Short mmCIF file of C-alpha atoms in Angstrom, two decimals:
data_model
loop_
_atom_site.label_atom_id
_atom_site.label_comp_id
_atom_site.label_asym_id
_atom_site.label_seq_id
_atom_site.Cartn_x
_atom_site.Cartn_y
_atom_site.Cartn_z
CA MET N 1 0.11 0.02 -0.05
CA ASN N 2 1.39 3.33 -1.00
CA LYS N 3 0.10 5.97 1.24
CA LYS N 4 1.62 8.77 -0.95
CA ASN N 5 -1.19 8.88 -3.13
CA GLY N 6 -2.87 11.35 -0.91
CA LYS N 7 -5.56 9.19 0.20
CA TYR N 8 -4.28 7.50 3.30
CA LEU N 9 -2.45 9.05 6.45
CA THR N 10 -0.21 7.43 8.95
CA THR N 11 -1.43 7.13 12.71
CA GLY N 12 0.70 10.15 13.44
CA GLU N 13 -0.70 12.33 10.73
CA PHE N 14 -4.39 11.17 11.38
CA ALA N 15 -3.79 11.95 15.22
CA LYS N 16 -2.41 15.44 14.55
CA LEU N 17 -5.01 16.19 12.04
CA CYS N 18 -7.57 15.32 14.76
CA LYS N 19 -5.77 16.99 17.58
CA VAL N 20 -5.44 13.75 19.70
CA ASN N 21 -2.65 11.57 20.66
CA LYS N 22 -1.83 8.42 18.98
CA GLN N 23 -2.71 6.43 22.26
CA THR N 24 -6.24 7.55 21.85
CA LEU N 25 -6.32 6.15 18.22
CA PHE N 26 -4.70 2.90 19.41
CA TYR N 27 -7.57 2.70 22.13
CA TYR N 28 -10.36 3.34 19.53
CA ASP N 29 -8.84 0.60 17.32
CA GLN N 30 -8.61 -1.78 20.28
CA ILE N 31 -12.28 -1.46 21.21
CA GLY N 32 -13.51 -1.61 17.64
CA LEU N 33 -14.59 2.16 17.62
CA LEU N 34 -12.42 3.35 14.76
CA SER N 35 -9.84 1.27 13.05
CA PRO N 36 -7.33 2.12 10.44
CA VAL N 37 -8.64 1.16 6.89
CA VAL N 38 -5.20 -0.52 6.39
CA LYS N 39 -3.05 -2.65 8.34
CA ASN N 40 -0.24 -4.12 6.50
CA GLU N 41 2.06 -7.25 7.03
CA LYS N 42 4.86 -4.77 8.15
CA GLY N 43 2.55 -3.41 11.08
CA TYR N 44 2.10 -0.15 9.37
CA ARG N 45 -1.26 1.42 9.99
CA TYR N 46 -3.07 3.94 7.54
CA TYR N 47 -6.45 5.96 7.84
CA SER N 48 -8.46 7.03 4.92
CA ILE N 49 -9.19 11.06 4.80
CA ARG N 50 -12.73 9.79 4.54
CA GLN N 51 -12.48 8.76 8.34
CA ILE N 52 -11.67 12.22 9.71
CA GLU N 53 -15.55 13.08 9.62
CA LEU N 54 -16.27 9.95 11.44
CA PHE N 55 -13.77 10.81 14.17
CA PHE N 56 -15.25 14.41 14.41
CA VAL N 57 -18.74 12.90 14.98
CA ILE N 58 -17.33 10.49 17.54
CA ASP N 59 -15.49 13.43 19.27
CA LEU N 60 -18.61 15.48 19.22
CA LEU N 61 -20.92 12.60 20.71
CA LYS N 62 -18.19 12.17 23.38
CA GLU N 63 -18.25 15.69 24.40
CA LEU N 64 -22.17 15.74 24.53
CA GLY N 65 -21.60 13.03 27.24
CA MET N 66 -22.45 9.91 25.06
CA SER N 67 -20.45 6.84 26.48
CA LEU N 68 -18.16 5.11 24.16
CA ASN N 69 -20.03 2.00 24.68
CA ASP N 70 -23.16 3.93 23.23
CA ILE N 71 -21.04 5.69 20.39
CA HIS N 72 -19.58 1.91 19.60
CA HIS N 73 -23.01 0.48 19.41
CA TYR N 74 -23.95 3.46 16.77
CA THR N 75 -20.91 2.74 14.69
CA GLN N 76 -21.86 -0.98 14.53
CA HIS N 77 -25.42 -0.27 13.25
CA LYS N 78 -24.86 2.86 11.22
CA SER N 79 -27.43 4.12 8.82
CA PRO N 80 -28.88 7.54 7.49
CA GLU N 81 -31.83 6.97 9.57
CA SER N 82 -30.11 6.12 12.92
CA PHE N 83 -27.69 9.06 12.35
CA LEU N 84 -30.65 11.47 11.84
CA SER N 85 -32.46 10.02 14.65
CA LEU N 86 -29.26 10.56 16.89
CA MET N 87 -28.69 14.05 15.67
CA TYR N 88 -32.17 15.17 16.47
CA GLN N 89 -31.65 13.69 20.14
CA LYS N 90 -28.50 15.33 20.71
CA LYS N 91 -29.96 18.84 19.35
CA GLU N 92 -32.61 18.46 21.73
CA GLU N 93 -30.31 17.74 24.71
CA ILE N 94 -28.16 20.87 23.57
CA VAL N 95 -31.28 23.07 23.38
CA LYS N 96 -32.30 22.03 27.14
CA LYS N 97 -28.80 22.59 28.28
CA ARG N 98 -28.74 25.92 26.68
CA GLN N 99 -31.91 26.93 28.26
CA GLU N 100 -30.67 25.76 31.69
CA ILE N 101 -27.36 27.76 31.34
CA GLU N 102 -29.35 30.72 30.19
CA MET N 103 -31.53 30.45 33.36
CA LYS N 104 -28.55 30.05 35.56
CA GLU N 105 -27.06 33.18 33.99
CA LYS N 106 -30.25 35.20 34.98
CA MET N 107 -30.05 33.75 38.45
CA ILE N 108 -26.64 34.90 38.80
CA GLU N 109 -27.48 38.38 37.29
CA ALA N 110 -30.14 38.88 39.74
CA LYS N 111 -28.13 37.85 42.74
CA ILE N 112 -25.19 40.45 41.55
CA ALA N 113 -27.87 43.14 41.27
CA LEU N 114 -29.33 42.63 44.59
CA MET N 115 -26.02 42.36 46.35
CA GLU N 116 -24.92 45.60 44.75
CA GLU N 117 -27.97 47.36 45.52
CA ALA N 118 -27.61 45.99 49.23
CA SER N 119 -23.93 47.47 49.43
CA HIS N 120 -25.66 51.00 49.34
CA LEU N 121 -28.13 50.58 51.56
CA ASP N 122 -28.39 52.08 55.14
CA PHE N 123 -29.85 49.23 57.22
CA HIS N 124 -30.59 51.56 60.10
CA GLN N 125 -32.86 53.95 58.12
CA VAL N 126 -36.48 53.39 57.69
CA THR N 127 -38.06 54.98 54.51
CA LEU N 128 -41.44 55.33 52.92
CA GLU N 129 -41.46 54.28 49.31
CA GLN N 130 -43.79 53.53 46.57
CA LEU N 131 -43.31 49.94 45.12
CA PRO N 132 -44.44 48.85 41.73
CA GLU N 133 -46.54 45.63 41.19
CA VAL N 134 -44.45 42.47 41.09
CA THR N 135 -45.45 39.08 40.07
CA LEU N 136 -44.80 36.46 42.89
CA TYR N 137 -44.85 32.65 42.82
CA LEU N 138 -46.24 31.32 46.16
CA SER N 139 -46.14 28.33 48.39
CA ARG N 140 -49.16 26.72 49.67
CA ASN N 141 -50.73 28.35 52.60
CA ILE N 142 -48.43 27.98 55.76
CA GLU N 143 -50.32 29.68 58.42
CA ASN N 144 -50.33 28.11 62.27
CA LEU N 145 -47.96 24.97 61.00
CA THR N 146 -45.78 23.22 63.50
CA ASP N 147 -42.15 23.47 63.08
CA GLU N 148 -41.95 20.03 61.64
CA GLU N 149 -44.84 20.99 59.20
CA TYR N 150 -43.11 24.34 58.13
CA VAL N 151 -39.91 22.54 57.32
CA GLU N 152 -41.85 20.00 55.10
CA ALA N 153 -43.78 23.04 53.47
CA PHE N 154 -40.51 24.96 52.79
CA SER N 155 -38.87 21.82 51.21
CA ASP N 156 -41.90 21.07 48.97
CA PHE N 157 -41.63 24.73 47.74
CA ILE N 158 -38.09 24.43 46.94
CA ASN N 159 -38.50 21.27 45.16
CA GLU N 160 -41.55 23.04 43.17
CA LEU N 161 -39.04 25.74 42.19
CA ASN N 162 -36.41 23.25 41.03
CA VAL N 163 -38.72 21.11 39.10
CA SER N 164 -40.66 23.82 37.53
CA GLN N 165 -37.65 25.73 36.94
CA LEU N 166 -39.03 28.78 38.81
CA ASP N 167 -35.88 29.77 41.01
CA THR N 168 -35.04 32.97 39.56
CA GLY N 169 -31.99 33.89 41.76
CA TYR N 170 -34.26 36.24 44.03
CA PRO N 171 -34.51 35.62 47.70
CA ILE N 172 -37.24 33.38 49.04
CA GLY N 173 -39.39 35.66 51.03
CA ILE N 174 -42.13 35.23 53.48
CA ILE N 175 -45.71 37.04 53.45
CA ARG N 176 -47.53 38.01 56.74
CA LYS N 177 -50.95 39.20 56.95
CA ARG N 178 -52.08 42.26 58.89
CA GLN N 179 -53.91 40.39 61.56
CA GLN N 180 -50.56 38.28 62.33
CA LEU N 181 -48.89 41.08 63.25
CA ILE N 182 -51.52 42.84 65.28
CA LYS N 183 -51.68 39.66 67.30
CA GLY N 184 -47.97 39.75 67.74
CA GLU N 185 -47.53 36.47 65.87
CA PHE N 186 -44.03 37.11 64.50
CA THR N 187 -43.27 33.64 63.75
CA ASN N 188 -46.38 32.76 61.88
CA TYR N 189 -46.47 33.14 58.08
CA SER N 190 -48.91 32.99 55.41
CA TYR N 191 -47.03 32.13 52.40
CA LEU N 192 -43.25 31.61 51.13
CA TYR N 193 -42.68 33.38 47.66
CA ILE N 194 -40.16 34.25 45.09
CA GLU N 195 -40.16 37.03 42.51
CA GLN N 196 -40.82 36.19 38.98
CA PRO N 197 -39.74 38.95 36.71
CA HIS N 198 -40.42 36.99 33.51
CA PRO N 199 -43.38 34.81 34.63
CA LYS N 200 -43.64 31.50 32.61
CA GLU N 201 -47.19 30.69 31.38
CA GLY N 202 -49.48 27.83 32.93
CA TYR N 203 -48.54 28.83 36.69
CA PRO N 204 -50.60 30.41 39.24
CA TYR N 205 -49.12 33.76 40.54
CA PHE N 206 -49.72 36.42 43.14
CA LYS N 207 -49.65 40.06 42.02
CA SER N 208 -48.39 42.06 44.91
CA VAL N 209 -50.19 45.42 45.46
CA LYS N 210 -48.59 48.33 44.06
CA GLY N 211 -48.58 51.15 46.45
CA ASP N 212 -46.87 52.76 49.65
CA PHE N 213 -44.65 50.59 51.78
CA LEU N 214 -42.77 51.45 55.07
CA ILE N 215 -39.33 49.78 54.58
CA GLY N 216 -36.99 48.81 57.39
CA TYR N 217 -34.10 46.28 58.13
CA HIS N 218 -33.80 43.93 60.85
CA ILE N 219 -30.20 43.06 61.91
CA GLY N 220 -29.89 39.70 63.76
CA GLU N 221 -31.61 36.61 64.60
CA GLU N 222 -35.22 35.87 63.51
CA LYS N 223 -36.17 35.53 67.29
CA THR N 224 -35.35 39.13 67.87
CA ILE N 225 -37.55 40.50 64.91
CA HIS N 226 -40.32 41.66 66.81
CA LYS N 227 -37.84 44.48 68.33
CA THR N 228 -37.75 45.80 64.80
CA TYR N 229 -41.32 45.48 64.23
CA LYS N 230 -41.87 47.56 67.51
CA ARG N 231 -39.67 50.34 65.81
CA LEU N 232 -41.51 50.16 62.49
CA PHE N 233 -44.91 50.46 64.32
CA SER N 234 -43.75 53.72 66.18
CA GLU N 235 -42.67 54.94 62.54
CA LEU N 236 -46.21 54.30 61.41
CA ASP N 237 -47.56 56.45 64.08
CA ARG N 238 -45.00 59.13 63.37
CA PHE N 239 -45.90 59.07 59.61
CA ASN N 240 -49.71 59.03 60.39
CA LEU N 241 -49.99 55.87 58.65
CA ALA N 242 -52.07 52.52 59.15
CA LEU N 243 -50.98 49.04 58.36
CA GLY N 244 -52.05 47.68 55.09
CA GLU N 245 -53.17 44.14 54.21
CA TYR N 246 -49.65 42.50 53.62
CA VAL N 247 -46.13 42.61 54.74
CA PHE N 248 -43.13 41.05 52.92
CA GLU N 249 -39.86 39.95 54.28
CA GLU N 250 -36.83 39.10 52.50
CA TYR N 251 -33.20 38.27 53.51
CA ILE N 252 -30.54 40.80 52.24
CA TYR N 253 -27.55 39.03 54.14
CA ASP N 254 -27.75 35.47 55.13
CA THR N 255 -25.88 32.39 55.41
CA VAL N 256 -24.43 32.88 51.70
CA VAL N 257 -22.57 35.89 52.66
CA MET N 258 -22.26 36.13 56.58
CA ASN N 259 -21.00 33.30 58.99
CA HIS N 260 -22.85 34.60 62.00
CA ASN N 261 -26.58 34.99 62.44
CA GLU N 262 -26.28 38.31 64.37
CA GLN N 263 -25.03 39.73 61.11
CA TYR N 264 -27.90 38.59 59.06
CA VAL N 265 -30.22 41.37 57.58
CA THR N 266 -33.85 40.97 56.77
CA LYS N 267 -35.70 43.58 54.55
CA ILE N 268 -39.16 44.10 56.04
CA MET N 269 -41.86 45.74 53.47
CA MET N 270 -44.98 46.89 55.26
CA GLN N 271 -47.89 47.89 53.08
CA VAL N 272 -49.36 51.02 54.46
CA VAL N 273 -52.35 53.31 53.89
CA LYS N 274 -52.75 56.96 55.01
#
């Protein structure tokens, strides 16, 4: 066999063209995945230039997570139909991965924006602000639950976000109702929520009320949050305001960025009416 006619490549030439080492080609030959078209009596091995495309497809399938056993199975049962079916399958997988990456990118962008905003806040200041309407995804009602039931409800909510890909990177907050605060039930919540800047169709959402909110920040553990609410109630009187229907709480700083719970910061947004 005279490989100088230009149709054949030595193992070294083929490996260089495919940007792999020769050991990879030896292994592919050993398992029957890709073998030289010529092996002469002197032990010389030659690959056809037509095998380059097959190597590239094998390499592509490997990069997409397909095992060598599965790739070998395909190469032993090649046909235009099986190739087309395989390509459609891999295209669907790539589309799904791209969507997952785009979703994670948006989550990271949201976390960056929230943390940069937090770096400019004065946590000792109480402000009266007008907040826009936002779309929230809610948990089931969690009023009057035991600690064990609350943990179960929280776990279910996290699973819903993961399965339905509704985690937007925004903090998971809680909603309190007016009557809970009036009764002094500072550890009783109504719903968990997460903001949905780009709501997906087919899911039940809650539209937060657009309007005036008294905003303050609790620094420290949850068990001392009643002290911050006492301060906010004093501010209500000072502004000549009445408590509205809902109060929203979100972590600003939590275990992600702080090691000690006395450093945690919770944002409290109280709906108010004049």
